[in-house]
Amino acid sequence: MGDDGITTLHLTVSKLLFREALMLQLIKLPNIRVVGESSHGAEALRILSVAPAEILFIEEELEDNDGLTIAETARTKFPWLNVLLVVEKPVRQSRMAVYLESGVRAVVPKTAAMKEMLKALTYVSYGQTYIDPDMHWKHPVDSERKSVNAMSKLSEREQEVARQLAYNRSIKSIALDLGVSQKTVHTYKDRILIKLEIGGFTELLVYLNRIRQTEPALFRGDFGVV
């Protein structure tokens, strides 16, 4: 986001009708400026090289390549680029982890309402991660217990660390905010993984982001996102 509060965006969607429908909505947003549009991955990379953007709004199924590959290539050239990925069908947990590890900030199904897509875009424009709560993938924890009960297993300090992780804050930022060392925050993170029975950090972020969207009262905070 620039000093003027405007976030620049490049839109890559193969079907003209869908792209135009999105454009009609995007141009109405006061804090978003569309600086480029394309229908193919190679075209998107070419335009981004001459008209850089802060957000790449791209669909996964493109005619010349898949959106994730294009997004990864673009982020190699433009590390600041945040990616909103539109997918054709429900995503498995393992695939979601791949998306997040590749730098994708938001994943929404193509069938989502326009309001939901714009909500995801708002999250991305503030550097936050968004996962559509209606995506039909299941985390192992979800099948065993409700999120509220799972979070109640954590100590007060562990809940605070989890809350800040849910807002995509870095370990360094959390340590500074809590007045502890980064090593201490890592210790809290490891305890959270054990208590929630989650295998890895990426899976934890997926889980916490989902709870933040479905149980927002658990994750209210007045800290900034870093």
mmCIF file of C-alpha atoms in Angstrom:
data_model
loop_
_atom_site.group_PDB
_atom_site.id
_atom_site.type_symbol
_atom_site.label_atom_id
_atom_site.label_comp_id
_atom_site.label_asym_id
_atom_site.label_seq_id
_atom_site.Cartn_x
_atom_site.Cartn_y
_atom_site.Cartn_z
ATOM 1 C CA MET A 1 0.000 0.000 0.000
ATOM 2 C CA GLY A 2 1.431 3.351 -1.022
ATOM 3 C CA ASP A 3 1.613 6.528 1.034
ATOM 4 C CA ASP A 4 -1.668 7.606 -0.559
ATOM 5 C CA GLY A 5 -3.419 4.513 0.795
ATOM 6 C CA ILE A 6 -3.810 3.046 -2.688
ATOM 7 C CA THR A 7 -2.852 -0.565 -3.441
ATOM 8 C CA THR A 8 -1.957 -1.448 -7.025
ATOM 9 C CA LEU A 9 -3.285 -4.661 -8.555
ATOM 10 C CA HIS A 10 -2.761 -6.818 -11.630
ATOM 11 C CA LEU A 11 -5.638 -9.072 -12.695
ATOM 12 C CA THR A 12 -4.987 -12.337 -14.555
ATOM 13 C CA VAL A 13 -8.117 -14.258 -15.578
ATOM 14 C CA SER A 14 -8.477 -16.311 -18.750
ATOM 15 C CA LYS A 15 -12.188 -15.880 -19.485
ATOM 16 C CA LEU A 16 -13.080 -12.401 -20.710
ATOM 17 C CA LEU A 17 -16.567 -12.407 -19.161
ATOM 18 C CA PHE A 18 -15.267 -13.280 -15.687
ATOM 19 C CA ARG A 19 -12.409 -10.805 -16.009
ATOM 20 C CA GLU A 20 -14.735 -7.976 -16.994
ATOM 21 C CA ALA A 21 -17.111 -8.807 -14.133
ATOM 22 C CA LEU A 22 -14.200 -8.563 -11.713
ATOM 23 C CA MET A 23 -12.946 -5.346 -13.286
ATOM 24 C CA LEU A 24 -16.348 -3.717 -12.856
ATOM 25 C CA GLN A 25 -16.134 -4.387 -9.123
ATOM 26 C CA LEU A 26 -12.455 -3.552 -8.710
ATOM 27 C CA ILE A 27 -12.688 -0.117 -10.291
ATOM 28 C CA LYS A 28 -15.329 0.810 -7.702
ATOM 29 C CA LEU A 29 -12.927 0.241 -4.815
ATOM 30 C CA PRO A 30 -11.410 3.550 -3.658
ATOM 31 C CA ASN A 31 -8.237 1.972 -2.257
ATOM 32 C CA ILE A 32 -7.466 -0.321 -5.225
ATOM 33 C CA ARG A 33 -5.950 0.748 -8.528
ATOM 34 C CA VAL A 34 -5.810 -1.797 -11.357
ATOM 35 C CA VAL A 35 -2.536 -1.200 -13.204
ATOM 36 C CA GLY A 36 -2.693 -4.188 -15.532
ATOM 37 C CA GLU A 37 -4.791 -7.087 -16.749
ATOM 38 C CA SER A 38 -4.018 -10.239 -18.697
ATOM 39 C CA SER A 39 -5.508 -13.548 -19.785
ATOM 40 C CA HIS A 40 -2.334 -15.663 -19.861
ATOM 41 C CA GLY A 41 0.481 -16.290 -17.401
ATOM 42 C CA ALA A 42 3.288 -15.259 -19.743
ATOM 43 C CA GLU A 43 1.421 -12.055 -20.552
ATOM 44 C CA ALA A 44 1.034 -11.318 -16.841
ATOM 45 C CA LEU A 45 4.776 -11.666 -16.225
ATOM 46 C CA ARG A 46 5.567 -9.408 -19.173
ATOM 47 C CA ILE A 47 3.179 -6.663 -18.049
ATOM 48 C CA LEU A 48 4.295 -6.870 -14.417
ATOM 49 C CA SER A 49 7.873 -6.202 -15.515
ATOM 50 C CA VAL A 50 6.861 -2.810 -16.924
ATOM 51 C CA ALA A 51 3.880 -2.025 -14.685
ATOM 52 C CA PRO A 52 4.635 -3.490 -11.228
ATOM 53 C CA ALA A 53 1.774 -4.173 -8.847
ATOM 54 C CA GLU A 54 1.468 -4.945 -5.153
ATOM 55 C CA ILE A 55 -1.230 -7.599 -5.588
ATOM 56 C CA LEU A 56 -1.553 -10.307 -8.227
ATOM 57 C CA PHE A 57 -5.181 -11.442 -8.482
ATOM 58 C CA ILE A 58 -4.865 -14.631 -10.518
ATOM 59 C CA GLU A 59 -6.872 -17.753 -11.253
ATOM 60 C CA GLU A 60 -5.253 -21.156 -10.995
ATOM 61 C CA GLU A 61 -6.478 -22.603 -14.293
ATOM 62 C CA LEU A 62 -4.849 -20.613 -17.102
ATOM 63 C CA GLU A 63 -4.505 -21.720 -20.718
ATOM 64 C CA ASP A 64 -0.707 -21.517 -20.874
ATOM 65 C CA ASN A 65 0.241 -22.439 -17.300
ATOM 66 C CA ASP A 66 -1.121 -22.801 -13.786
ATOM 67 C CA GLY A 67 -1.608 -19.723 -11.663
ATOM 68 C CA LEU A 68 0.568 -20.982 -8.826
ATOM 69 C CA THR A 69 3.603 -21.404 -11.091
ATOM 70 C CA ILE A 70 3.095 -17.926 -12.511
ATOM 71 C CA ALA A 71 2.687 -16.495 -9.008
ATOM 72 C CA GLU A 72 5.894 -18.173 -7.817
ATOM 73 C CA THR A 73 7.795 -16.871 -10.842
ATOM 74 C CA ALA A 74 6.417 -13.379 -10.324
ATOM 75 C CA ARG A 75 7.341 -13.383 -6.637
ATOM 76 C CA THR A 76 10.898 -14.403 -7.519
ATOM 77 C CA LYS A 77 11.155 -11.218 -9.582
ATOM 78 C CA PHE A 78 8.968 -9.081 -7.324
ATOM 79 C CA PRO A 79 9.289 -10.329 -3.700
ATOM 80 C CA TRP A 80 6.840 -7.729 -2.395
ATOM 81 C CA LEU A 81 4.015 -9.139 -4.517
ATOM 82 C CA ASN A 82 1.014 -10.498 -2.606
ATOM 83 C CA VAL A 83 -1.049 -13.147 -4.368
ATOM 84 C CA LEU A 84 -4.783 -13.823 -4.319
ATOM 85 C CA LEU A 85 -5.458 -17.167 -6.006
ATOM 86 C CA VAL A 86 -8.848 -18.169 -7.401
ATOM 87 C CA VAL A 87 -9.259 -21.947 -7.577
ATOM 88 C CA GLU A 88 -11.687 -24.075 -9.569
ATOM 89 C CA LYS A 89 -12.495 -26.692 -6.938
ATOM 90 C CA PRO A 90 -12.145 -27.466 -3.216
ATOM 91 C CA VAL A 91 -8.569 -27.676 -1.974
ATOM 92 C CA ARG A 92 -7.052 -30.397 0.179
ATOM 93 C CA GLN A 93 -5.076 -29.457 3.268
ATOM 94 C CA SER A 94 -1.777 -30.555 1.702
ATOM 95 C CA ARG A 95 -2.418 -28.391 -1.352
ATOM 96 C CA MET A 96 -3.332 -25.435 0.856
ATOM 97 C CA ALA A 97 0.007 -25.791 2.631
ATOM 98 C CA VAL A 98 1.774 -25.636 -0.749
ATOM 99 C CA TYR A 99 -0.088 -22.436 -1.594
ATOM 100 C CA LEU A 100 0.864 -20.734 1.664
ATOM 101 C CA GLU A 101 4.485 -21.837 1.483
ATOM 102 C CA SER A 102 4.630 -20.362 -2.031
ATOM 103 C CA GLY A 103 3.592 -16.952 -0.752
ATOM 104 C CA VAL A 104 -0.100 -17.027 -1.649
ATOM 105 C CA ARG A 105 -1.982 -14.740 0.735
ATOM 106 C CA ALA A 106 -5.551 -15.707 -0.108
ATOM 107 C CA VAL A 107 -7.329 -18.665 -1.677
ATOM 108 C CA VAL A 108 -10.962 -18.406 -2.778
ATOM 109 C CA PRO A 109 -13.080 -20.714 -4.947
ATOM 110 C CA LYS A 110 -14.257 -19.450 -8.311
ATOM 111 C CA THR A 111 -17.817 -20.130 -7.184
ATOM 112 C CA ALA A 112 -17.507 -17.712 -4.264
ATOM 113 C CA ALA A 113 -19.758 -14.689 -4.182
ATOM 114 C CA MET A 114 -18.193 -11.464 -5.400
ATOM 115 C CA LYS A 115 -18.539 -10.084 -1.868
ATOM 116 C CA GLU A 116 -16.347 -12.922 -0.570
ATOM 117 C CA MET A 117 -13.672 -12.301 -3.211
ATOM 118 C CA LEU A 118 -13.557 -8.613 -2.359
ATOM 119 C CA LYS A 119 -13.335 -9.480 1.334
ATOM 120 C CA ALA A 120 -10.311 -11.662 0.572
ATOM 121 C CA LEU A 121 -8.803 -8.812 -1.431
ATOM 122 C CA THR A 122 -9.175 -6.479 1.550
ATOM 123 C CA TYR A 123 -7.267 -8.936 3.738
ATOM 124 C CA VAL A 124 -4.493 -9.208 1.159
ATOM 125 C CA SER A 125 -4.226 -5.434 0.733
ATOM 126 C CA TYR A 126 -3.364 -5.220 4.440
ATOM 127 C CA GLY A 127 -0.810 -8.012 4.207
ATOM 128 C CA GLN A 128 -3.035 -10.565 5.913
ATOM 129 C CA THR A 129 -3.800 -14.151 4.949
ATOM 130 C CA TYR A 130 -7.334 -15.174 4.003
ATOM 131 C CA ILE A 131 -8.760 -18.658 3.505
ATOM 132 C CA ASP A 132 -12.385 -18.933 2.469
ATOM 133 C CA PRO A 133 -14.182 -20.534 5.453
ATOM 134 C CA ASP A 134 -16.499 -22.402 3.065
ATOM 135 C CA MET A 135 -13.663 -24.282 1.366
ATOM 136 C CA HIS A 136 -14.463 -27.975 1.783
ATOM 137 C CA TRP A 137 -11.151 -29.201 3.161
ATOM 138 C CA LYS A 138 -10.763 -30.526 6.665
ATOM 139 C CA HIS A 139 -7.970 -30.186 9.151
ATOM 140 C CA PRO A 140 -7.453 -33.256 11.379
ATOM 141 C CA VAL A 141 -8.143 -31.124 14.441
ATOM 142 C CA ASP A 142 -11.575 -30.174 13.106
ATOM 143 C CA SER A 143 -12.806 -33.748 13.104
ATOM 144 C CA GLU A 144 -11.803 -34.273 16.742
ATOM 145 C CA ARG A 145 -13.082 -31.209 18.543
ATOM 146 C CA LYS A 146 -14.420 -27.710 18.096
ATOM 147 C CA SER A 147 -11.993 -24.821 17.811
ATOM 148 C CA VAL A 148 -13.089 -23.210 21.093
ATOM 149 C CA ASN A 149 -12.338 -26.370 23.049
ATOM 150 C CA ALA A 150 -8.999 -26.749 21.280
ATOM 151 C CA MET A 151 -7.930 -23.203 22.108
ATOM 152 C CA SER A 152 -8.948 -23.652 25.748
ATOM 153 C CA LYS A 153 -6.101 -26.144 26.105
ATOM 154 C CA LEU A 154 -3.601 -23.323 25.687
ATOM 155 C CA SER A 155 -2.246 -21.175 28.503
ATOM 156 C CA GLU A 156 -3.016 -17.454 28.495
ATOM 157 C CA ARG A 157 0.387 -16.608 26.990
ATOM 158 C CA GLU A 158 0.115 -19.401 24.414
ATOM 159 C CA GLN A 159 -3.290 -18.080 23.393
ATOM 160 C CA GLU A 160 -1.756 -14.623 22.939
ATOM 161 C CA VAL A 161 0.973 -16.032 20.689
ATOM 162 C CA ALA A 162 -1.619 -18.035 18.725
ATOM 163 C CA ARG A 163 -3.788 -14.935 18.367
ATOM 164 C CA GLN A 164 -0.920 -12.925 16.914
ATOM 165 C CA LEU A 165 0.126 -15.763 14.604
ATOM 166 C CA ALA A 166 -3.459 -15.828 13.334
ATOM 167 C CA TYR A 167 -2.950 -12.231 12.204
ATOM 168 C CA ASN A 168 0.162 -13.273 10.281
ATOM 169 C CA ARG A 169 2.592 -11.521 12.618
ATOM 170 C CA SER A 170 6.222 -12.585 12.492
ATOM 171 C CA ILE A 171 8.007 -14.300 15.390
ATOM 172 C CA LYS A 172 10.219 -11.222 15.744
ATOM 173 C CA SER A 173 7.213 -8.875 15.971
ATOM 174 C CA ILE A 174 5.498 -11.074 18.555
ATOM 175 C CA ALA A 175 8.677 -11.187 20.660
ATOM 176 C CA LEU A 176 8.966 -7.387 20.601
ATOM 177 C CA ASP A 177 5.299 -6.966 21.498
ATOM 178 C CA LEU A 178 5.472 -9.407 24.422
ATOM 179 C CA GLY A 179 8.878 -8.251 25.620
ATOM 180 C CA VAL A 180 10.459 -11.701 25.346
ATOM 181 C CA SER A 181 13.126 -13.294 23.162
ATOM 182 C CA GLN A 182 12.380 -14.883 19.796
ATOM 183 C CA LYS A 183 13.535 -18.190 21.285
ATOM 184 C CA THR A 184 10.808 -17.903 23.922
ATOM 185 C CA VAL A 185 8.174 -17.277 21.253
ATOM 186 C CA HIS A 186 9.398 -20.345 19.361
ATOM 187 C CA THR A 187 8.988 -22.333 22.587
ATOM 188 C CA TYR A 188 5.388 -21.130 22.926
ATOM 189 C CA LYS A 189 4.803 -22.006 19.270
ATOM 190 C CA ASP A 190 6.122 -25.539 19.818
ATOM 191 C CA ARG A 191 3.836 -25.958 22.836
ATOM 192 C CA ILE A 192 0.875 -24.813 20.745
ATOM 193 C CA LEU A 193 1.722 -27.386 18.062
ATOM 194 C CA ILE A 194 1.853 -30.143 20.663
ATOM 195 C CA LYS A 195 -1.350 -29.155 22.477
ATOM 196 C CA LEU A 196 -3.338 -28.734 19.253
ATOM 197 C CA GLU A 197 -1.823 -31.924 17.816
ATOM 198 C CA ILE A 198 -0.705 -30.183 14.639
ATOM 199 C CA GLY A 199 2.289 -31.481 12.723
ATOM 200 C CA GLY A 200 3.890 -28.337 11.321
ATOM 201 C CA PHE A 201 4.020 -24.551 11.373
ATOM 202 C CA THR A 202 2.317 -24.084 7.994
ATOM 203 C CA GLU A 203 -0.574 -26.311 9.071
ATOM 204 C CA LEU A 204 -0.820 -24.282 12.275
ATOM 205 C CA LEU A 205 -1.126 -21.025 10.327
ATOM 206 C CA VAL A 206 -3.837 -22.553 8.130
ATOM 207 C CA TYR A 207 -5.732 -23.712 11.210
ATOM 208 C CA LEU A 208 -5.411 -20.418 13.108
ATOM 209 C CA ASN A 209 -6.464 -18.374 10.084
ATOM 210 C CA ARG A 210 -9.531 -20.526 9.696
ATOM 211 C CA ILE A 211 -10.486 -20.132 13.362
ATOM 212 C CA ARG A 212 -9.921 -16.358 13.120
ATOM 213 C CA GLN A 213 -12.520 -16.213 10.353
ATOM 214 C CA THR A 214 -15.047 -18.610 11.899
ATOM 215 C CA GLU A 215 -14.541 -17.607 15.555
ATOM 216 C CA PRO A 216 -13.440 -13.937 15.336
ATOM 217 C CA ALA A 217 -14.184 -13.285 19.020
ATOM 218 C CA LEU A 218 -11.256 -15.533 19.940
ATOM 219 C CA PHE A 219 -8.776 -13.466 17.965
ATOM 220 C CA ARG A 220 -9.577 -9.816 18.462
ATOM 221 C CA GLY A 221 -6.492 -7.666 18.924
ATOM 222 C CA ASP A 222 -5.373 -4.049 18.681
ATOM 223 C CA PHE A 223 -1.872 -4.751 17.405
ATOM 224 C CA GLY A 224 -0.730 -3.959 13.875
ATOM 225 C CA VAL A 225 0.081 -6.548 11.241
ATOM 226 C CA VAL A 226 3.792 -6.912 10.458
#
